[in-house]
């Protein structure tokens, strides 16, 4: 089996650490140089990488980094026993709550971090 980690580009590393550690309960593992830190979300390592807005993330192409809210078909899901409580913390630390849904399957909250990266909070 291979391991998986997730890289998250942010414009402010210290703000990102504060958000992911205090709002979502992640644990800081280590610094990986001046512009990167590694945190743990359960059994997955998240690499927070400070990258300048407007910088090019690709070797070719005209796409530039933009920290406005954006959508991607690949995103993180954080599992929680208390979705409403976690959403309150997310908003308190600068994240966004963009609605949610519930049914016989449970509850989901659609959220984003302060850097426009979307994720969901789902009850365990």
PDB file of C-alpha atoms in Angstrom:
ATOM      1  CA  UNK A   1       0.000   0.000   0.000  1.00  0.00           C
ATOM      2  CA  UNK A   2       1.188   3.533  -0.714  1.00  0.00           C
ATOM      3  CA  UNK A   3       0.763   6.502   1.595  1.00  0.00           C
ATOM      4  CA  UNK A   4      -0.997   9.689   0.587  1.00  0.00           C
ATOM      5  CA  UNK A   5      -0.464  13.282   1.612  1.00  0.00           C
ATOM      6  CA  UNK A   6      -2.226  16.452   0.552  1.00  0.00           C
ATOM      7  CA  UNK A   7      -0.564  19.737  -0.459  1.00  0.00           C
ATOM      8  CA  UNK A   8      -2.481  22.945   0.173  1.00  0.00           C
ATOM      9  CA  UNK A   9      -1.207  26.209  -1.308  1.00  0.00           C
ATOM     10  CA  UNK A  10      -1.799  29.236   0.929  1.00  0.00           C
ATOM     11  CA  UNK A  11      -0.787  32.872   0.797  1.00  0.00           C
ATOM     12  CA  UNK A  12       0.036  33.116   4.537  1.00  0.00           C
ATOM     13  CA  UNK A  13       1.607  30.098   6.244  1.00  0.00           C
ATOM     14  CA  UNK A  14       1.108  31.257   9.847  1.00  0.00           C
ATOM     15  CA  UNK A  15      -2.574  32.055   9.221  1.00  0.00           C
ATOM     16  CA  UNK A  16      -3.021  28.653   7.562  1.00  0.00           C
ATOM     17  CA  UNK A  17      -1.416  26.854  10.510  1.00  0.00           C
ATOM     18  CA  UNK A  18      -3.667  28.751  12.911  1.00  0.00           C
ATOM     19  CA  UNK A  19      -6.757  27.841  10.890  1.00  0.00           C
ATOM     20  CA  UNK A  20      -6.042  24.147  10.342  1.00  0.00           C
ATOM     21  CA  UNK A  21      -4.763  23.541  13.898  1.00  0.00           C
ATOM     22  CA  UNK A  22      -7.269  25.611  15.885  1.00  0.00           C
ATOM     23  CA  UNK A  23     -10.388  25.450  13.709  1.00  0.00           C
ATOM     24  CA  UNK A  24     -10.104  21.851  12.502  1.00  0.00           C
ATOM     25  CA  UNK A  25      -8.067  20.218  15.259  1.00  0.00           C
ATOM     26  CA  UNK A  26      -5.091  19.214  13.137  1.00  0.00           C
ATOM     27  CA  UNK A  27      -1.721  18.649  14.788  1.00  0.00           C
ATOM     28  CA  UNK A  28       1.516  20.306  13.663  1.00  0.00           C
ATOM     29  CA  UNK A  29       4.198  17.741  12.919  1.00  0.00           C
ATOM     30  CA  UNK A  30       7.104  19.883  11.743  1.00  0.00           C
ATOM     31  CA  UNK A  31       8.354  22.806   9.701  1.00  0.00           C
ATOM     32  CA  UNK A  32       9.668  21.844   6.280  1.00  0.00           C
ATOM     33  CA  UNK A  33      11.670  24.979   5.585  1.00  0.00           C
ATOM     34  CA  UNK A  34      10.560  28.599   5.915  1.00  0.00           C
ATOM     35  CA  UNK A  35       7.599  28.329   3.522  1.00  0.00           C
ATOM     36  CA  UNK A  36       6.145  24.914   4.378  1.00  0.00           C
ATOM     37  CA  UNK A  37       4.808  23.095   7.408  1.00  0.00           C
ATOM     38  CA  UNK A  38       3.446  19.604   7.816  1.00  0.00           C
ATOM     39  CA  UNK A  39       0.336  19.014   9.863  1.00  0.00           C
ATOM     40  CA  UNK A  40      -1.639  15.868  10.521  1.00  0.00           C
ATOM     41  CA  UNK A  41      -5.362  15.395  10.030  1.00  0.00           C
ATOM     42  CA  UNK A  42      -5.928  11.985  11.544  1.00  0.00           C
ATOM     43  CA  UNK A  43      -4.077   9.544   9.314  1.00  0.00           C
ATOM     44  CA  UNK A  44      -3.274  12.047   6.533  1.00  0.00           C
ATOM     45  CA  UNK A  45      -0.415  14.539   6.397  1.00  0.00           C
ATOM     46  CA  UNK A  46      -1.248  17.984   5.008  1.00  0.00           C
ATOM     47  CA  UNK A  47       1.594  20.051   3.571  1.00  0.00           C
ATOM     48  CA  UNK A  48       0.775  23.741   3.937  1.00  0.00           C
ATOM     49  CA  UNK A  49       2.870  25.583   1.354  1.00  0.00           C
ATOM     50  CA  UNK A  50       3.129  29.360   1.207  1.00  0.00           C
ATOM     51  CA  UNK A  51       2.995  30.450  -2.428  1.00  0.00           C
ATOM     52  CA  UNK A  52       2.656  34.008  -3.678  1.00  0.00           C
ATOM     53  CA  UNK A  53      -0.629  35.090  -5.276  1.00  0.00           C
ATOM     54  CA  UNK A  54      -0.129  35.485  -9.012  1.00  0.00           C
ATOM     55  CA  UNK A  55       2.715  32.963  -9.178  1.00  0.00           C
ATOM     56  CA  UNK A  56       2.572  30.239 -11.808  1.00  0.00           C
ATOM     57  CA  UNK A  57       1.851  26.731 -10.430  1.00  0.00           C
ATOM     58  CA  UNK A  58       2.638  25.006 -13.740  1.00  0.00           C
ATOM     59  CA  UNK A  59       5.797  24.736 -15.806  1.00  0.00           C
ATOM     60  CA  UNK A  60       3.780  25.646 -18.863  1.00  0.00           C
ATOM     61  CA  UNK A  61       0.536  27.522 -19.209  1.00  0.00           C
ATOM     62  CA  UNK A  62      -0.918  30.823 -18.183  1.00  0.00           C
ATOM     63  CA  UNK A  63      -2.719  29.801 -15.000  1.00  0.00           C
ATOM     64  CA  UNK A  64      -1.683  31.741 -11.901  1.00  0.00           C
ATOM     65  CA  UNK A  65      -2.392  31.176  -8.222  1.00  0.00           C
ATOM     66  CA  UNK A  66      -5.501  32.963  -7.049  1.00  0.00           C
ATOM     67  CA  UNK A  67      -6.715  32.745  -3.455  1.00  0.00           C
ATOM     68  CA  UNK A  68     -10.277  33.822  -4.158  1.00  0.00           C
ATOM     69  CA  UNK A  69     -12.893  31.128  -3.547  1.00  0.00           C
ATOM     70  CA  UNK A  70     -12.556  28.437  -6.190  1.00  0.00           C
ATOM     71  CA  UNK A  71     -14.020  25.012  -6.873  1.00  0.00           C
ATOM     72  CA  UNK A  72     -12.213  21.801  -7.583  1.00  0.00           C
ATOM     73  CA  UNK A  73     -13.617  18.309  -8.013  1.00  0.00           C
ATOM     74  CA  UNK A  74     -10.986  17.010  -5.559  1.00  0.00           C
ATOM     75  CA  UNK A  75     -11.415  18.253  -2.014  1.00  0.00           C
ATOM     76  CA  UNK A  76     -10.972  17.264   1.618  1.00  0.00           C
ATOM     77  CA  UNK A  77     -13.729  15.880   3.840  1.00  0.00           C
ATOM     78  CA  UNK A  78     -13.288  16.322   7.590  1.00  0.00           C
ATOM     79  CA  UNK A  79     -15.294  13.826   9.654  1.00  0.00           C
ATOM     80  CA  UNK A  80     -16.697  15.150  12.933  1.00  0.00           C
ATOM     81  CA  UNK A  81     -19.081  14.084  15.643  1.00  0.00           C
ATOM     82  CA  UNK A  82     -20.345  17.666  16.075  1.00  0.00           C
ATOM     83  CA  UNK A  83     -20.693  19.272  12.639  1.00  0.00           C
ATOM     84  CA  UNK A  84     -22.350  22.461  13.954  1.00  0.00           C
ATOM     85  CA  UNK A  85     -19.678  22.954  16.611  1.00  0.00           C
ATOM     86  CA  UNK A  86     -16.875  22.498  14.097  1.00  0.00           C
ATOM     87  CA  UNK A  87     -18.535  24.922  11.668  1.00  0.00           C
ATOM     88  CA  UNK A  88     -18.591  27.568  14.418  1.00  0.00           C
ATOM     89  CA  UNK A  89     -14.842  27.112  14.924  1.00  0.00           C
ATOM     90  CA  UNK A  90     -14.220  27.276  11.165  1.00  0.00           C
ATOM     91  CA  UNK A  91     -15.980  30.646  10.926  1.00  0.00           C
ATOM     92  CA  UNK A  92     -14.287  31.904  14.129  1.00  0.00           C
ATOM     93  CA  UNK A  93     -10.851  31.280  12.581  1.00  0.00           C
ATOM     94  CA  UNK A  94     -11.593  32.990   9.259  1.00  0.00           C
ATOM     95  CA  UNK A  95     -13.101  30.149   7.238  1.00  0.00           C
ATOM     96  CA  UNK A  96     -16.459  30.142   5.490  1.00  0.00           C
ATOM     97  CA  UNK A  97     -19.651  28.146   5.885  1.00  0.00           C
ATOM     98  CA  UNK A  98     -21.452  28.002   2.544  1.00  0.00           C
ATOM     99  CA  UNK A  99     -24.489  25.933   3.439  1.00  0.00           C
ATOM    100  CA  UNK A 100     -25.176  22.293   3.993  1.00  0.00           C
ATOM    101  CA  UNK A 101     -27.561  19.426   3.701  1.00  0.00           C
ATOM    102  CA  UNK A 102     -28.855  16.540   5.775  1.00  0.00           C
ATOM    103  CA  UNK A 103     -30.858  13.392   5.331  1.00  0.00           C
ATOM    104  CA  UNK A 104     -31.109   9.839   6.551  1.00  0.00           C
ATOM    105  CA  UNK A 105     -27.429   9.488   5.580  1.00  0.00           C
ATOM    106  CA  UNK A 106     -26.318  12.235   7.994  1.00  0.00           C
ATOM    107  CA  UNK A 107     -25.239  15.888   7.865  1.00  0.00           C
ATOM    108  CA  UNK A 108     -22.778  17.757   5.627  1.00  0.00           C
ATOM    109  CA  UNK A 109     -21.524  21.344   5.813  1.00  0.00           C
ATOM    110  CA  UNK A 110     -19.904  22.994   2.782  1.00  0.00           C
ATOM    111  CA  UNK A 111     -16.982  25.140   3.894  1.00  0.00           C
ATOM    112  CA  UNK A 112     -13.825  26.892   2.693  1.00  0.00           C
ATOM    113  CA  UNK A 113     -10.588  27.907   4.368  1.00  0.00           C
ATOM    114  CA  UNK A 114      -9.426  31.565   4.364  1.00  0.00           C
ATOM    115  CA  UNK A 115      -7.525  30.878   1.109  1.00  0.00           C
ATOM    116  CA  UNK A 116     -10.481  29.780  -1.031  1.00  0.00           C
ATOM    117  CA  UNK A 117      -9.886  26.028  -0.698  1.00  0.00           C
ATOM    118  CA  UNK A 118     -13.207  24.239  -0.321  1.00  0.00           C
ATOM    119  CA  UNK A 119     -13.830  21.259   1.936  1.00  0.00           C
ATOM    120  CA  UNK A 120     -16.750  19.497   3.609  1.00  0.00           C
ATOM    121  CA  UNK A 121     -17.479  18.631   7.202  1.00  0.00           C
ATOM    122  CA  UNK A 122     -19.454  15.398   7.509  1.00  0.00           C
ATOM    123  CA  UNK A 123     -20.788  13.743  10.617  1.00  0.00           C
ATOM    124  CA  UNK A 124     -19.138  10.457  11.582  1.00  0.00           C
TER     125      UNK A 124
END
